[in-house]
Tab-separated table of C-alpha atoms in Angstrom:
chain	number	residue	atom	x	y	z
A	546	MET	CA	13.854	-2.416	-30.924
A	547	SER	CA	14.118	-5.165	-33.366
A	548	GLY	CA	12.353	-9.032	-34.356
A	549	PRO	CA	9.625	-10.279	-35.117
A	550	VAL	CA	6.433	-10.369	-33.174
A	551	GLY	CA	4.500	-13.524	-34.136
A	552	ILE	CA	6.065	-13.764	-37.759
A	553	VAL	CA	6.283	-10.081	-38.425
A	554	PRO	CA	9.132	-8.503	-39.143
A	555	TYR	CA	10.052	-5.407	-37.572
A	556	ILE	CA	11.629	-2.292	-36.225
A	557	ALA	CA	11.815	0.213	-33.252
A	558	PHE	CA	14.016	2.960	-32.342
A	559	ASP	CA	13.385	6.372	-31.034
A	560	MET	CA	15.651	9.409	-32.714
A	561	ALA	CA	16.044	12.410	-31.239
A	562	THR	CA	15.498	15.503	-33.437
A	563	ASP	CA	19.561	16.092	-34.307
A	564	ALA	CA	19.643	16.351	-38.286
A	565	GLY	CA	22.946	14.275	-37.652
A	566	ASN	CA	20.823	11.191	-36.763
A	567	VAL	CA	19.699	11.064	-40.202
A	568	GLY	CA	21.318	9.334	-41.673
A	569	GLU	CA	21.351	6.159	-39.688
A	570	ALA	CA	17.885	6.123	-39.321
A	571	ARG	CA	17.573	6.329	-42.686
A	572	ARG	CA	20.441	3.491	-43.247
A	573	THR	CA	18.640	0.505	-40.093
A	574	VAL	CA	15.234	1.040	-42.113
A	575	ALA	CA	16.662	0.929	-46.138
A	576	SER	CA	18.761	-3.015	-44.531
A	577	PHE	CA	15.699	-3.250	-42.478
A	578	ALA	CA	13.556	-2.658	-45.915
A	579	ALA	CA	16.143	-4.270	-48.562
A	580	GLU	CA	16.646	-7.945	-46.275
A	581	ASN	CA	12.481	-8.124	-46.308
A	582	GLY	CA	12.752	-8.107	-49.452
A	583	ALA	CA	12.231	-4.562	-51.220
A	584	SER	CA	13.763	-4.229	-54.345
A	585	THR	CA	16.352	-1.601	-54.768
A	586	GLU	CA	13.923	0.540	-56.737
A	587	ILE	CA	11.517	0.686	-53.596
A	588	VAL	CA	14.348	0.180	-51.783
A	589	GLU	CA	15.445	3.813	-52.043
A	590	ARG	CA	12.170	5.632	-52.001
A	591	VAL	CA	12.104	3.619	-49.334
A	592	ARG	CA	14.914	6.876	-48.676
A	593	GLN	CA	14.029	9.135	-49.576
A	594	ALA	CA	10.896	9.426	-47.918
A	595	LEU	CA	11.977	8.781	-45.091
A	596	THR	CA	14.723	11.281	-45.265
A	597	GLU	CA	11.508	13.567	-46.243
A	598	ALA	CA	9.623	12.368	-42.693
A	599	LEU	CA	12.690	12.867	-40.680
A	600	ASN	CA	13.835	16.181	-41.704
A	601	ASN	CA	10.044	17.406	-41.470
A	602	ALA	CA	10.074	16.136	-38.253
A	603	VAL	CA	13.406	17.703	-37.567
A	604	ILE	CA	12.795	20.950	-37.946
A	605	HIS	CA	8.820	21.811	-37.924
A	606	ALA	CA	7.691	18.829	-34.408
A	607	PHE	CA	10.052	20.543	-32.192
A	608	PRO	CA	10.352	24.659	-32.246
A	609	GLY	CA	12.977	25.475	-30.566
A	610	ARG	CA	13.449	22.605	-27.556
A	611	ALA	CA	14.925	19.007	-28.643
A	612	GLY	CA	12.280	15.946	-28.846
A	613	ASN	CA	12.409	12.696	-30.238
A	614	VAL	CA	10.711	10.923	-33.467
A	615	HIS	CA	9.584	7.130	-32.751
A	616	VAL	CA	10.383	5.275	-36.379
A	617	ALA	CA	8.958	1.612	-36.518
A	618	ALA	CA	8.716	-0.187	-39.995
A	619	ASP	CA	7.452	-3.528	-40.666
A	620	VAL	CA	5.978	-6.013	-42.755
A	621	GLU	CA	2.640	-7.184	-43.546
A	622	ASP	CA	0.692	-9.127	-46.118
A	623	GLY	CA	3.760	-8.336	-48.345
A	624	ASP	CA	3.503	-5.027	-48.028
A	625	LEU	CA	6.658	-2.760	-46.897
A	626	GLU	CA	4.973	-0.390	-43.623
A	627	VAL	CA	6.618	3.049	-42.214
A	628	VAL	CA	5.890	4.392	-39.459
A	629	VAL	CA	7.925	8.278	-38.325
A	630	SER	CA	5.902	10.221	-35.422
A	631	ASP	CA	6.444	12.997	-32.425
A	632	ASP	CA	4.807	14.483	-30.157
A	633	GLY	CA	6.010	18.118	-31.677
A	634	THR	CA	3.186	20.748	-31.806
A	635	GLY	CA	2.276	19.474	-35.563
A	636	PHE	CA	0.806	22.027	-38.198
A	637	LEU	CA	0.523	25.017	-37.745
A	638	PRO	CA	-0.131	27.255	-40.213
A	639	GLY	CA	1.201	29.542	-42.458
A	640	GLU	CA	5.070	29.524	-43.738
A	641	THR	CA	7.024	26.506	-43.679
A	642	PRO	CA	10.121	26.788	-44.990
A	643	GLY	CA	10.733	22.989	-46.705
A	644	PHE	CA	7.745	21.286	-45.827
A	645	GLY	CA	4.940	21.229	-48.712
A	646	LEU	CA	8.371	19.814	-50.403
A	647	GLY	CA	8.706	17.476	-48.407
A	648	LEU	CA	5.166	16.139	-48.769
A	649	LEU	CA	5.908	16.410	-52.071
A	650	VAL	CA	7.422	13.770	-52.385
A	651	ILE	CA	6.943	11.547	-49.804
A	652	GLU	CA	3.345	11.740	-52.033
A	653	ARG	CA	5.509	10.249	-54.855
A	654	SER	CA	7.739	7.506	-53.261
A	655	CYS	CA	5.169	5.208	-51.133
A	656	ASP	CA	2.251	3.739	-53.255
A	657	VAL	CA	0.081	4.939	-50.949
A	658	PHE	CA	1.156	7.556	-46.933
A	659	LEU	CA	-1.692	9.356	-44.757
A	660	VAL	CA	-1.212	12.137	-42.431
A	661	ARG	CA	-2.380	11.207	-39.683
A	662	ASN	CA	-3.078	14.081	-36.157
A	663	ARG	CA	-2.244	12.311	-32.455
A	664	VAL	CA	-4.211	13.024	-29.838
A	665	PRO	CA	-3.731	15.388	-27.970
A	666	HIS	CA	-0.520	16.174	-29.981
A	667	GLY	CA	1.442	15.393	-32.856
A	668	VAL	CA	2.045	13.642	-35.827
A	669	GLU	CA	2.008	10.861	-37.507
A	670	VAL	CA	3.840	10.410	-40.646
A	671	TRP	CA	2.319	6.051	-42.474
A	672	MET	CA	3.655	5.108	-45.223
A	673	ARG	CA	3.524	1.827	-47.262
A	674	PHE	CA	5.234	-0.183	-50.067
A	675	TRP	CA	4.131	-3.171	-52.440
A	676	LEU	CA	6.964	-5.563	-52.509
A	677	GLU	CA	5.276	-7.808	-54.251
B	1257	VAL	CA	4.969	21.532	-77.043
B	1258	ASN	CA	6.557	25.765	-76.127
B	1259	ALA	CA	7.670	26.511	-73.181
B	1260	ASP	CA	4.369	27.646	-71.448
B	1261	ASP	CA	3.369	23.894	-72.417
B	1262	THR	CA	5.597	22.399	-70.115
B	1263	ARG	CA	5.165	24.528	-67.030
B	1264	THR	CA	1.782	24.942	-67.366
B	1265	GLU	CA	1.861	20.572	-67.418
B	1266	ARG	CA	4.744	20.635	-64.303
B	1267	ILE	CA	2.327	23.081	-61.984
B	1268	ALA	CA	-0.990	21.178	-63.000
B	1269	ARG	CA	1.343	17.583	-61.772
B	1270	ASN	CA	2.814	19.156	-58.526
B	1271	GLU	CA	-1.067	20.865	-57.989
B	1272	VAL	CA	-1.539	16.317	-58.460
B	1273	SER	CA	0.256	15.426	-56.389
B	1274	LEU	CA	-0.155	18.220	-53.866
B	1275	ARG	CA	-4.286	16.959	-54.480
B	1276	ARG	CA	-3.364	13.419	-52.785
B	1277	VAL	CA	-0.993	14.605	-50.082
B	1278	ASN	CA	-4.107	17.281	-49.043
B	1279	GLU	CA	-6.457	13.115	-49.043
B	1280	ALA	CA	-3.653	11.543	-46.912
B	1281	ILE	CA	-3.980	14.508	-44.490
B	1282	GLU	CA	-7.729	14.146	-44.549
B	1283	SER	CA	-7.999	10.829	-44.388
B	1284	GLY	CA	-5.540	10.643	-41.031
B	1285	ARG	CA	-7.788	12.869	-38.992
B	1286	GLN	CA	-9.011	11.236	-35.751
B	1287	THR	CA	-11.556	13.545	-35.788
B	1288	ARG	CA	-13.548	15.850	-37.425
B	1289	GLU	CA	-14.013	19.391	-34.953
B	1290	GLY	CA	-11.488	22.219	-35.747
B	1291	LEU	CA	-9.809	23.184	-38.217
B	1292	VAL	CA	-7.021	21.134	-39.825
B	1293	PRO	CA	-3.770	22.354	-41.465
B	1294	PHE	CA	-3.345	21.118	-45.512
B	1295	VAL	CA	-1.277	22.532	-47.624
B	1296	CYS	CA	-1.516	25.349	-50.400
B	1297	GLU	CA	-2.166	23.178	-53.481
B	1298	CYS	CA	-0.917	25.795	-55.882
B	1299	GLY	CA	2.075	23.732	-57.748
B	1300	VAL	CA	4.149	25.947	-57.778
B	1301	LEU	CA	7.653	24.098	-55.251
B	1302	GLY	CA	8.991	26.382	-53.850
B	1303	CYS	CA	5.722	27.053	-52.038
B	1304	ASN	CA	5.095	25.659	-47.989
B	1305	ASP	CA	2.207	27.019	-46.646
B	1306	VAL	CA	-0.473	25.287	-44.756
B	1307	ILE	CA	-3.766	26.993	-44.988
B	1308	GLU	CA	-6.272	26.170	-42.505
B	1309	LEU	CA	-9.391	24.526	-43.479
B	1310	THR	CA	-12.751	22.588	-41.128
B	1311	LEU	CA	-12.784	18.897	-42.950
B	1312	GLU	CA	-16.410	20.671	-44.175
B	1313	GLU	CA	-14.612	23.248	-46.087
B	1314	TYR	CA	-12.837	20.718	-47.790
B	1315	GLU	CA	-14.896	19.228	-48.838
B	1316	GLN	CA	-16.061	21.928	-50.706
B	1317	VAL	CA	-13.211	22.821	-52.669
B	1318	ARG	CA	-12.775	17.931	-52.987
B	1319	SER	CA	-16.846	19.151	-54.960
B	1320	ARG	CA	-15.353	18.956	-57.710
B	1321	GLY	CA	-12.307	17.192	-59.487
B	1322	VAL	CA	-11.039	20.833	-61.523
B	1323	ARG	CA	-11.281	22.817	-58.186
B	1324	PHE	CA	-7.751	23.253	-55.968
B	1325	LEU	CA	-7.140	24.785	-52.409
B	1326	VAL	CA	-4.509	27.815	-52.777
B	1327	ALA	CA	-3.125	30.133	-50.432
B	1328	PRO	CA	-4.432	33.551	-50.732
B	1329	GLY	CA	-3.231	35.040	-53.856
B	1330	HIS	CA	-0.936	31.404	-55.236
B	1331	GLN	CA	-3.459	31.333	-58.228
B	1332	SER	CA	-1.506	29.661	-61.373
B	1333	GLU	CA	-1.919	31.519	-65.052
B	1334	ALA	CA	-3.851	28.656	-65.346
B	1335	ASP	CA	-6.159	30.059	-62.255
B	1336	GLU	CA	-9.273	31.089	-62.381
B	1337	VAL	CA	-10.502	31.990	-58.747
B	1338	VAL	CA	-13.564	30.467	-58.079
B	1339	GLU	CA	-14.120	31.400	-54.365
B	1340	THR	CA	-12.003	34.058	-52.102
B	1341	ARG	CA	-12.888	32.795	-48.715
B	1342	GLY	CA	-9.976	35.377	-46.564
B	1343	ARG	CA	-7.921	31.946	-45.456
B	1344	TYR	CA	-7.866	30.920	-48.657
B	1345	ASP	CA	-8.730	30.342	-52.330
B	1346	ILE	CA	-10.625	27.649	-54.282
B	1347	VAL	CA	-9.272	28.210	-57.640
B	1348	GLU	CA	-10.361	26.036	-60.919
B	1349	LYS	CA	-8.177	25.424	-63.592
B	1350	ALA	CA	-9.560	27.536	-66.742
B	1351	GLU	CA	-6.782	25.726	-69.624
B	1352	ALA	CA	-8.647	22.952	-71.104
B	1353	ARG	CA	-4.471	20.703	-69.993
B	1354	ALA	CA	-4.382	21.221	-67.015
B	1355	ALA	CA	-8.455	21.009	-66.910
B	1356	ALA	CA	-8.405	17.957	-68.758
B	1357	ILE	CA	-5.116	16.239	-65.892
B	1358	ALA	CA	-6.811	17.376	-62.708
B	1359	GLU	CA	-10.105	15.466	-64.289
B	1360	ARG	CA	-7.360	11.815	-65.278
B	1361	THR	CA	-6.337	12.055	-61.509
B	1362	ASP	CA	-9.296	13.486	-59.390
B	1363	PRO	CA	-9.007	10.785	-56.292
B	1364	ARG	CA	-12.797	11.617	-55.930
B	1365	GLY	CA	-13.500	10.989	-60.083
B	1366	PRO	CA	-15.381	7.996	-61.487
B	1367	GLY	CA	-12.078	5.775	-62.095
B	1368	ALA	CA	-11.076	6.277	-58.300
B	1369	PRO	CA	-9.974	3.396	-55.856
B	1370	GLU	CA	-12.572	3.126	-53.408
B	1371	ARG	CA	-12.377	5.418	-50.118
């Protein structure tokens, strides 16, 4: 789904938690970013952050079963916002391979980000990139 | 600059980034109750430990800019363990350059944007 809401450009889609879907999701959001004023450097940062957010969801959100990840992006007040959310198990304590490094890459790629716990369960990674 | 200096600074910068990750987790909480999963801030790239704390416990860690949250036993050579809590340790930067990086980048420090 994509199109204007009022004057805000946005896209939103669901992705099955299959690693093979990450590339297509990344290309879709990167294209949206480029079409809405993101420089090559910002698009690359979007790609890096999105890859890690999607991989974390694919690997950790639904252990042992399939699920969906929701991806949304819009441009508001000159900023690109990208949200990756799921209704999976949330973060579990202990060793979670690749998880910390993924969040580290997201932190370094975004201008602002939040990790929200969803109620009743799940995780939402909200990422903002300054376009100006 | 020798290899140890570079390693100490690299770990310190990773710790600072992981502190920002945990600040993003805390800021995103929709409820204040219960245990909250945070990432280990030890700064070693291979570490993927998730540690659960209450938000009150987390705030105690953040009470000083040179303090970090790590899984038990994950302190670096630049750290001094100042509290052991079972589920996690609180370490303080004892090495001068690492402490300076931690203080300068403290998101709760005097130069930080308003929360």
